[in-house]
Short mmCIF file of C-alpha atoms in Angstrom, two decimals:
data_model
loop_
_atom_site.label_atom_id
_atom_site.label_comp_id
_atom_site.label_asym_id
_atom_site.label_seq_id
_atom_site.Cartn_x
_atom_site.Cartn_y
_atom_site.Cartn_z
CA UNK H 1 13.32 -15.42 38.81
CA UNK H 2 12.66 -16.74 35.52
CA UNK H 3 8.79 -16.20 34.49
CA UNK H 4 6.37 -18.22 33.16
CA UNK H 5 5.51 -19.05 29.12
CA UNK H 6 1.88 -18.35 28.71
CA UNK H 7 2.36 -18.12 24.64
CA UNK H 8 1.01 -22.19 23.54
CA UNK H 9 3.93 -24.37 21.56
CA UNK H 10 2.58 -23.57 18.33
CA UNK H 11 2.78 -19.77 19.66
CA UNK H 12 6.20 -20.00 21.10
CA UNK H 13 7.43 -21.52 17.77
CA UNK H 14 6.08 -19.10 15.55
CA UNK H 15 7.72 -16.44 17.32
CA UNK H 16 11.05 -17.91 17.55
CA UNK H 17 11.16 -18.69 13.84
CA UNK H 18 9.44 -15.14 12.79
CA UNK H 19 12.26 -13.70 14.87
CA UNK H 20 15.15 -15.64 13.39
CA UNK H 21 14.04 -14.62 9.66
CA UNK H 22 13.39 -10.85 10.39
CA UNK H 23 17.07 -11.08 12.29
CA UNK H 24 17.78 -12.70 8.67
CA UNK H 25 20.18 -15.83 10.96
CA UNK H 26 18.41 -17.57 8.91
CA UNK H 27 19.04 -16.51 5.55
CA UNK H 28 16.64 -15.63 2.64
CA UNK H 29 16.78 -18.39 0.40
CA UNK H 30 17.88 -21.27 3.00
CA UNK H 31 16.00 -24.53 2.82
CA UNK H 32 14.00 -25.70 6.17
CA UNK H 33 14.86 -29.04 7.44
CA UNK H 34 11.64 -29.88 9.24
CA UNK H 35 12.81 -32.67 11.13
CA UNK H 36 15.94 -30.58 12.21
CA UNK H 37 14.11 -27.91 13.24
CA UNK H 38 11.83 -29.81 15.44
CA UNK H 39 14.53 -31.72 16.81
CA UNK H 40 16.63 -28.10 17.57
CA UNK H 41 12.91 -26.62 18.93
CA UNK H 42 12.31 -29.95 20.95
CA UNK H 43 9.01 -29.82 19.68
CA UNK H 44 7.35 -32.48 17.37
CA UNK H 45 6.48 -31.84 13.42
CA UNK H 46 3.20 -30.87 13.68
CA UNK H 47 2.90 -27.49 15.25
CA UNK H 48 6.42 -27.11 13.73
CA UNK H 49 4.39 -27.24 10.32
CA UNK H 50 1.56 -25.09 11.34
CA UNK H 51 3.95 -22.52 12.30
CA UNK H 52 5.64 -22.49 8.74
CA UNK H 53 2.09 -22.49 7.18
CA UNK H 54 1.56 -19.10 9.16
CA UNK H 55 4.78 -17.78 7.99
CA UNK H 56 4.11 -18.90 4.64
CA UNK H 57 0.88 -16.99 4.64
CA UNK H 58 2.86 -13.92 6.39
CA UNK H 59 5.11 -14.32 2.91
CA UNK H 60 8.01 -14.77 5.08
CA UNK H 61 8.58 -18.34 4.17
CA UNK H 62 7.54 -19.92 0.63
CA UNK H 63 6.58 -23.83 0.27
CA UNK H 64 7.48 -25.52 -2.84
CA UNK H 65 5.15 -28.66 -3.81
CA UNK H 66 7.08 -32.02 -3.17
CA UNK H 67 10.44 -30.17 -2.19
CA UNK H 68 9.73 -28.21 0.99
CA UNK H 69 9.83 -24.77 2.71
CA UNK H 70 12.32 -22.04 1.94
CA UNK H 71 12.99 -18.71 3.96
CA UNK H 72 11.80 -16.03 1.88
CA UNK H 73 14.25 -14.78 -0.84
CA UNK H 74 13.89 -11.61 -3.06
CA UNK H 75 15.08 -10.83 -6.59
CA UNK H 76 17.28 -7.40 -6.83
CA UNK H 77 14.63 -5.61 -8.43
CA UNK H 78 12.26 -6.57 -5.53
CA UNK H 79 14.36 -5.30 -3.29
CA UNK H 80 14.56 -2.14 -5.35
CA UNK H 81 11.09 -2.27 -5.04
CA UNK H 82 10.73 -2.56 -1.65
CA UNK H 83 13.13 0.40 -0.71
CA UNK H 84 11.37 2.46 -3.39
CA UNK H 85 8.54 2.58 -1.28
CA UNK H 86 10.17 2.87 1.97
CA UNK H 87 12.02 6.03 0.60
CA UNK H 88 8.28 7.70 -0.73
CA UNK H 89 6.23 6.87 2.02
CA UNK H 90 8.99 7.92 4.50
CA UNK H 91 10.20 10.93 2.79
CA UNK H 92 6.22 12.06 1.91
CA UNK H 93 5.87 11.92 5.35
CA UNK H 94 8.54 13.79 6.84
CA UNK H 95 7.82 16.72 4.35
CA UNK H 96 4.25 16.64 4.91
CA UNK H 97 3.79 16.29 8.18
CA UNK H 98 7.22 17.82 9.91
CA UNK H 99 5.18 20.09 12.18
CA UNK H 100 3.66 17.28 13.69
CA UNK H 101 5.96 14.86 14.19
CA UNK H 102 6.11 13.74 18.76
CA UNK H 103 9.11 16.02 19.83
CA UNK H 104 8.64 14.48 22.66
CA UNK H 105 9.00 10.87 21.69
CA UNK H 106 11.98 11.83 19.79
CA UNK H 107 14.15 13.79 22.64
CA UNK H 108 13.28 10.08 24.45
CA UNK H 109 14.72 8.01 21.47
CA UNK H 110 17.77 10.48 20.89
CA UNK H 111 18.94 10.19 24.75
CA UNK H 112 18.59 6.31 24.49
CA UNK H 113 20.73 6.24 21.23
CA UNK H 114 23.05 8.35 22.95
CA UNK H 115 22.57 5.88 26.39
CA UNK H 116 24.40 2.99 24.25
CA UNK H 117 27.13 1.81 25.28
CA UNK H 118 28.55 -0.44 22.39
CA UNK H 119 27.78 1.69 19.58
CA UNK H 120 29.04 -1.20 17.16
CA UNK H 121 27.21 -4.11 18.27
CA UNK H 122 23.39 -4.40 16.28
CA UNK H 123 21.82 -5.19 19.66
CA UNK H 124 18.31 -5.30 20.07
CA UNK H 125 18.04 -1.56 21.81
CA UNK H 126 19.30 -0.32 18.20
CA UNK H 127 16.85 -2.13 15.98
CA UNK H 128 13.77 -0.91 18.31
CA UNK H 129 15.10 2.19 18.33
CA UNK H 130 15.49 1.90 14.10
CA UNK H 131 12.40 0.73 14.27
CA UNK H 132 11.00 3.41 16.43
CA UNK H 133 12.28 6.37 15.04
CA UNK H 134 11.00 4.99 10.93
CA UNK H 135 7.76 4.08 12.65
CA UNK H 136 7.18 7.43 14.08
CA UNK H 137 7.75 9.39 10.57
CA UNK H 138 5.21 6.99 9.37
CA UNK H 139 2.32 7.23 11.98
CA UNK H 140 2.00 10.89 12.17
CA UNK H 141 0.33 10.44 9.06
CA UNK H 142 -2.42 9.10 10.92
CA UNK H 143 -3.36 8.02 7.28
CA UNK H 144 -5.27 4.17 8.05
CA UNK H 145 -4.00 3.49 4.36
CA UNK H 146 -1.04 4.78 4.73
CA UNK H 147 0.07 2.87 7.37
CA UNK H 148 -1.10 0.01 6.65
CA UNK H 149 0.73 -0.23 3.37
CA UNK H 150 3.90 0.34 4.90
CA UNK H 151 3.30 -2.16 7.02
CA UNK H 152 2.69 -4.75 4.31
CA UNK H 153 6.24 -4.11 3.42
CA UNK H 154 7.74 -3.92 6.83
CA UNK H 155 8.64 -7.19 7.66
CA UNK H 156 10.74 -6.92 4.49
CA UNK H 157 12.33 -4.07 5.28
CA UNK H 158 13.53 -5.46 8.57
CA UNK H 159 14.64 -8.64 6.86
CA UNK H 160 16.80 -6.33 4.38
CA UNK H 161 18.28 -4.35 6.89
CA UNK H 162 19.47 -7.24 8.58
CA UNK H 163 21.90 -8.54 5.84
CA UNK H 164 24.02 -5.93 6.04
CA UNK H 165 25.66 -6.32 9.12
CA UNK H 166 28.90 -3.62 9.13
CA UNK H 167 26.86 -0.02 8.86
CA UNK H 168 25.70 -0.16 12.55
CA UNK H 169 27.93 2.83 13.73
CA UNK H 170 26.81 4.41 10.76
CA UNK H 171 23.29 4.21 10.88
CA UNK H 172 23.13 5.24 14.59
CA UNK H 173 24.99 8.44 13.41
CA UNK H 174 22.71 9.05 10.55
CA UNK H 175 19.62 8.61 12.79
CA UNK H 176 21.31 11.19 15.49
CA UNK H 177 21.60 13.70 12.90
CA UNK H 178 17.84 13.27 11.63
CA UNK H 179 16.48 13.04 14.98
CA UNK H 180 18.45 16.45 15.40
CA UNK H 181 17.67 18.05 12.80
CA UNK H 182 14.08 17.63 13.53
CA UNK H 183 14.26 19.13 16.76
CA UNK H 184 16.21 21.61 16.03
CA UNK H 185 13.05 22.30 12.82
CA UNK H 186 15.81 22.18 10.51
CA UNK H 187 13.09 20.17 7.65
CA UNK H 188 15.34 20.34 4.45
CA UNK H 189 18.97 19.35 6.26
CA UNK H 190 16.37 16.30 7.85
CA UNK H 191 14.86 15.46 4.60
CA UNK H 192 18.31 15.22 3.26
CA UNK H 193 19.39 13.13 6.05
CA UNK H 194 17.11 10.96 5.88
CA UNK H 195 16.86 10.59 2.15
CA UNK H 196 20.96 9.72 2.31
CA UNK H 197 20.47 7.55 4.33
CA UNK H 198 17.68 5.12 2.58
CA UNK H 199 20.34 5.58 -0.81
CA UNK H 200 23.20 4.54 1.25
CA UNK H 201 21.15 1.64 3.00
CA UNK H 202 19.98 0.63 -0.18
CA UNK H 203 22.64 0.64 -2.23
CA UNK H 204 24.01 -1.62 0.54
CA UNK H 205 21.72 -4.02 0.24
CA UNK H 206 21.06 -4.40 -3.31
CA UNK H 207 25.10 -5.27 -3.86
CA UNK H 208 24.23 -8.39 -1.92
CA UNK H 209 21.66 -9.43 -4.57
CA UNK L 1 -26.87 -11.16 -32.90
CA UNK L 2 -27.10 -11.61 -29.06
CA UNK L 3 -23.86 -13.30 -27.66
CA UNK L 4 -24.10 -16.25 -24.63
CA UNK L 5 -23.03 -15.44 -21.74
CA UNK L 6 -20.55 -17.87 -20.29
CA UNK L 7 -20.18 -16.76 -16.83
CA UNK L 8 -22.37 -18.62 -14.10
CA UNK L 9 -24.85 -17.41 -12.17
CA UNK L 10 -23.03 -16.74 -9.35
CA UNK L 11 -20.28 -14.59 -11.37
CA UNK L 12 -23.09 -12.79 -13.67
CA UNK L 13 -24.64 -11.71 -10.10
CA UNK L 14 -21.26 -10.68 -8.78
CA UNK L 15 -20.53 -8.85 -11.78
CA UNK L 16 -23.97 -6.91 -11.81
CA UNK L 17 -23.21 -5.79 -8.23
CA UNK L 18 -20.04 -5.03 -7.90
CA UNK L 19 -20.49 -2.59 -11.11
CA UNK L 20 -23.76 -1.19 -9.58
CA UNK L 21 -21.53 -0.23 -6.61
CA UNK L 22 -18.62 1.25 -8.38
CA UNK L 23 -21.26 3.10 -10.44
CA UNK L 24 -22.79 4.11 -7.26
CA UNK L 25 -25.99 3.10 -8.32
CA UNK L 26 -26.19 1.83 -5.20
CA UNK L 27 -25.04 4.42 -2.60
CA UNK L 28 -22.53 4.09 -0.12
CA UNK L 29 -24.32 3.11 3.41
CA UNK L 30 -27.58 2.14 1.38
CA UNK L 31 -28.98 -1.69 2.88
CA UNK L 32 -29.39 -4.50 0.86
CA UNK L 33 -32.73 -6.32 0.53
CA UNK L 34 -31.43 -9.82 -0.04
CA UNK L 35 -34.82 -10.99 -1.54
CA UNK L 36 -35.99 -8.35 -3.15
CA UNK L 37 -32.53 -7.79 -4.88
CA UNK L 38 -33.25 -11.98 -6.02
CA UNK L 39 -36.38 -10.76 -7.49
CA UNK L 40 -34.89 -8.10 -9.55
CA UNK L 41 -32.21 -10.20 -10.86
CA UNK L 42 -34.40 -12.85 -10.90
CA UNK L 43 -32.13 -15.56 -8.75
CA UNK L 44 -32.56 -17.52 -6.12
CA UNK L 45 -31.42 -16.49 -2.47
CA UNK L 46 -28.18 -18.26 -2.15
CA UNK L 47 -25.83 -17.24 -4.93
CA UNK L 48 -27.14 -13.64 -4.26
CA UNK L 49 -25.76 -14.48 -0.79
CA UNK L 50 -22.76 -15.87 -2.47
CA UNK L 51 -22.11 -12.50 -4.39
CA UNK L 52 -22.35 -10.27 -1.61
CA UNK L 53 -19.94 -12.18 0.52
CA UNK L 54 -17.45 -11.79 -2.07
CA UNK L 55 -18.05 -8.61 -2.28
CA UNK L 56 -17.72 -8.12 1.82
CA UNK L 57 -14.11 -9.81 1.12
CA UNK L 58 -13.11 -7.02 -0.91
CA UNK L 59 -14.37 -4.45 1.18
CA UNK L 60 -17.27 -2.90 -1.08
CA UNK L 61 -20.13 -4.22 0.86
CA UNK L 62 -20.20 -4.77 4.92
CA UNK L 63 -22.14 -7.07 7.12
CA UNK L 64 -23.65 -6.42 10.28
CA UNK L 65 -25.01 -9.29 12.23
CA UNK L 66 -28.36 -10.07 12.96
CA UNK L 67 -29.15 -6.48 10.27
CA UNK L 68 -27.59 -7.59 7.18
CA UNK L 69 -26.05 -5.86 4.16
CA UNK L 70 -24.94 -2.76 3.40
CA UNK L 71 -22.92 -1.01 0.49
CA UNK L 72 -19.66 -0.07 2.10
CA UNK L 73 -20.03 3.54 3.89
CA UNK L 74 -16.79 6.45 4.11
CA UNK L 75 -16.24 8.73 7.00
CA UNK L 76 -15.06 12.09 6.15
CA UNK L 77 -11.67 11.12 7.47
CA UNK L 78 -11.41 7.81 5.03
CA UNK L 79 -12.51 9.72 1.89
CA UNK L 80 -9.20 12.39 2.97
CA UNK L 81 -7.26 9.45 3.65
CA UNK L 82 -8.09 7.70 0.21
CA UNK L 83 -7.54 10.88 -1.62
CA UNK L 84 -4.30 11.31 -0.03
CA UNK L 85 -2.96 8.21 -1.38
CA UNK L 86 -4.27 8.91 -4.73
CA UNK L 87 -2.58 12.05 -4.85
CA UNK L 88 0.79 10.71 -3.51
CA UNK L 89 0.89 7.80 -6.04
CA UNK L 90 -0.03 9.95 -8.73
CA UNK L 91 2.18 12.37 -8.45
CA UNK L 92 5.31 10.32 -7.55
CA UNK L 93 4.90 8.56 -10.35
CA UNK L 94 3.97 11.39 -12.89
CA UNK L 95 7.14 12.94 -11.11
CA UNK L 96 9.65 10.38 -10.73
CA UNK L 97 8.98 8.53 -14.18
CA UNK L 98 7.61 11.19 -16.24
CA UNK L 99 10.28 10.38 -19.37
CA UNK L 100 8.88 6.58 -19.25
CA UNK L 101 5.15 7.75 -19.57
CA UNK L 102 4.46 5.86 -22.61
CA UNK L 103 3.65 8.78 -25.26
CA UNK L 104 1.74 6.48 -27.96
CA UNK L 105 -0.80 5.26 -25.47
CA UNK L 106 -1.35 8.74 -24.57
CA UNK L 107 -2.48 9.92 -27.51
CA UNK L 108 -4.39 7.46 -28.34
CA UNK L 109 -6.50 8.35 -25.05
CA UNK L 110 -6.36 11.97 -26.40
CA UNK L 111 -7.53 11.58 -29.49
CA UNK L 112 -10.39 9.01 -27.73
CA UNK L 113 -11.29 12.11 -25.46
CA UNK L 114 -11.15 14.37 -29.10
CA UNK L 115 -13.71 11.96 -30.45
CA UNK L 116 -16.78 11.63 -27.61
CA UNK L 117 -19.61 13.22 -28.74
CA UNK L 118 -21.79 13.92 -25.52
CA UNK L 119 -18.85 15.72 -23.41
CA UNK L 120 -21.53 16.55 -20.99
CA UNK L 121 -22.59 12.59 -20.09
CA UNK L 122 -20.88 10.76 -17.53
CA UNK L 123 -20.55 7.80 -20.16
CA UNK L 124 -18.65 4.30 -19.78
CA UNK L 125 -16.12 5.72 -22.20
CA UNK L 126 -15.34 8.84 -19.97
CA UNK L 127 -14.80 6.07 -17.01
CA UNK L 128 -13.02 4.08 -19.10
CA UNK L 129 -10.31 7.09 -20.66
CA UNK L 130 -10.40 8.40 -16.75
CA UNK L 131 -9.30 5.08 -15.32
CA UNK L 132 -6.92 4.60 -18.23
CA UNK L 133 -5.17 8.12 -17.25
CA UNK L 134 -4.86 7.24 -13.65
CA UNK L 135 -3.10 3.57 -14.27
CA UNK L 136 -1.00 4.74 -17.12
CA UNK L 137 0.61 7.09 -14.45
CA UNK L 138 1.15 4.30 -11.77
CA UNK L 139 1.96 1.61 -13.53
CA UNK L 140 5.09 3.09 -15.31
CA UNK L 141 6.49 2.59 -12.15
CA UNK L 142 6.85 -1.14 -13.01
CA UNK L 143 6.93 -1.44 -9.07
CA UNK L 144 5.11 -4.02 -8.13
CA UNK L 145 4.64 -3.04 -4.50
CA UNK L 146 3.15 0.87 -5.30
CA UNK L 147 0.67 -0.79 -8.31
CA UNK L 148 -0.75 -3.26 -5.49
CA UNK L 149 -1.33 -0.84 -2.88
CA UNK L 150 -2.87 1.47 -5.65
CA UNK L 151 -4.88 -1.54 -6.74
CA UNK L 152 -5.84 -2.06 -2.94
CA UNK L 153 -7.77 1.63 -2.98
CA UNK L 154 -8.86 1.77 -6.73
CA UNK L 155 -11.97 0.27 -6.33
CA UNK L 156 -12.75 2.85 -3.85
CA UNK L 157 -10.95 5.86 -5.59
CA UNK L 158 -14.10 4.59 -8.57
CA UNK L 159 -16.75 4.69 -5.81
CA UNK L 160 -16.10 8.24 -4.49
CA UNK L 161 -15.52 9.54 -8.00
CA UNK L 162 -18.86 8.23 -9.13
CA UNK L 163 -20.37 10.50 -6.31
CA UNK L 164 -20.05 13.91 -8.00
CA UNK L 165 -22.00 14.19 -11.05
CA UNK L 166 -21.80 17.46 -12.06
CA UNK L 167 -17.98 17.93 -12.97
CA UNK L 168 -17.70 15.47 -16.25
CA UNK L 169 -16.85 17.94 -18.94
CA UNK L 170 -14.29 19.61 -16.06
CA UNK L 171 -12.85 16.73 -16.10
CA UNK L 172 -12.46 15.82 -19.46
CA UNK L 173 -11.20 19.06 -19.69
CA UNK L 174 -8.25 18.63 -17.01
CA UNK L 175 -7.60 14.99 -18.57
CA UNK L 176 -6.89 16.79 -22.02
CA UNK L 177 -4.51 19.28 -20.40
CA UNK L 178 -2.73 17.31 -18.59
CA UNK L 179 -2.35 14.93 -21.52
CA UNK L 180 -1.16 17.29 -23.70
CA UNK L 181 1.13 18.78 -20.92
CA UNK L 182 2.74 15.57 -20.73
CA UNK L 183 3.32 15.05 -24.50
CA UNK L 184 5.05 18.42 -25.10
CA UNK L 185 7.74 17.32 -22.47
CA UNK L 186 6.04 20.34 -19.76
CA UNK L 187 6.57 18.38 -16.94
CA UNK L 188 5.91 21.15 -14.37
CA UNK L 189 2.93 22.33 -15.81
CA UNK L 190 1.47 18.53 -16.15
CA UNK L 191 2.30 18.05 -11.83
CA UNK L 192 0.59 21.35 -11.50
CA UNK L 193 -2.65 20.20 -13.72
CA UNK L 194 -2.62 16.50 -12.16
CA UNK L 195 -2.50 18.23 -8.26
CA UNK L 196 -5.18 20.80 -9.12
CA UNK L 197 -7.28 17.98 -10.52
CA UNK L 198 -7.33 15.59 -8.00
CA UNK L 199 -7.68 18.69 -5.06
CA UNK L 200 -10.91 20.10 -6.86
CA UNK L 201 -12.14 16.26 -6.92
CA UNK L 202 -11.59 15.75 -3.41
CA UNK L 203 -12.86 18.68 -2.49
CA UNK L 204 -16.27 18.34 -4.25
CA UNK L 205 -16.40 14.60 -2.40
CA UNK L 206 -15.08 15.79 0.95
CA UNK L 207 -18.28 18.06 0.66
CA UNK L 208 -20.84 15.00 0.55
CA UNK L 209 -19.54 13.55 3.72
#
């Protein structure tokens, strides 16, 4: 039985469009068509417009006076930027706080990586799991600051990690072998892992800018 | 000759505050009298009113309903968590970019820290050299990212130091060392002189709360 929408339009539109930039189909740079996209929505220009105002706020979209709005793009040394500080905060806290990262949590995530069947495909089980497993190294910090400035930059990351679409075998592997090594208390073969893998990712990415 | 002051009311007021706070001249949790404070300045009610909601924008003064003002308050747990950051900017970037730490601003700050006279007074030249230490060291990053989420705490990192009163010619004392660690190419011993410093400062704060 399908269920109902309780999100409002404007709601429902801001999530589909938040979703479709942080999945990077639509690309970083691309131009809006307003009318298009209202048409495609079935919704009329107005809450279309509110929704891109919200984005635009969000920095996920930029509006340029008299021509229109444009999906966030980044220069390659943002992006160096970016990935800079996913690789410190990340790597501060898996060294700082190793002891107390949720073994728990993490024998859950490793047995649903494992659970996948088509270990090629990015489907959405592997970017929650992504998701989860970075998330988890961040929060055990319990630092307010912390976490909050990582996740000024997350969005970002998310939108980064999504234009490179052929390491998804890979990166599954790579978070096996750090979830792993964690449980297994190995903290310099994870910190190694993990740091690998944020050079490999990033080199990735920054050959596409 | 006296110079004229070209700010408005509103900004001179704003000003006056904000540095009162930062000084903490006005202590952390202290109330505001609205009118009495509009006495001493001698201003009206509303662009006092003005200044302090500014000031509750950027976090450095808090409003409760129906009570009124009061300058911004820590926990225990925030002053750790703000000293946390401190120290992992700090020492990334004293780390990480130690080569690029530009050697011809630094000893100009030495020799500045040579010259005070009163090595005992917690004067607005000591602030001045301290601050100039600390941003030296993050912005060689040239991230943009890690110098606005510094930027985000600093004003708070000025608060807490301004708590302990008794530790200015320490200080000074550390700043020197670490300077001159840093110009004879001892990067080691400059990590181990920046970590040192910013532990004995936290500690003397953590004490307070």
């Amino acid at each position: 039985m399908k269920r109902i929408v309780k999100e409002s339009i404007g709601e429902q539109i801001y999530s589909i469009l938040k979703e479709e930039i942080l999945l990077a189909k639509r690309k970083p740079g691309e131009q809006i068509n307003l009318r298009k996209l209202a048409e495609e929505l079935g919704a009329s220009i107005m809450p279309v417009r509110d929704a891109l105002k919200q984005l635009v706020d969000e920095g996920l979209v930029i509006r340029k006076p008299r021509v229109g709005f444009f999906i966030r793009n980044f220069t390659k040394q943002e992006v160096e930027e970016i990935m800079e500080m996913r690789k410190l905060y990340e790597l501060y806290c898996l060294n700082k706080y190793f002891d107390k990262i949720d073994r728990g949590k993490l024998k859950i995530l490793l047995e649903k990586s494992l659970d996948e069947k088509d270990i090629n495909q990015k489907t959405k089980e592997f970017d929650e799991l992504d998701e989860n497993i970075h998330d988890l190294l961040i929060k055990v910090s319990d630092n307010f600051y912390l976490i909050n400035s990582y996740n000024n930059i997350k969005n970002l990351i998310i939108i980064l990690r999504h234009l490179i679409e052929d390491e998804v075998s890979l990166a599954r592997e790579e978070h096996t072998l750090l979830i792993r090594a964690i449980l297994e208390g190995n903290k310099e073969r994870a910190i190694e892992i993990l740091e690998n893998h944020i050079d490999r990712v990033t080199n990735a990415i920054i050959k596409l800018f």
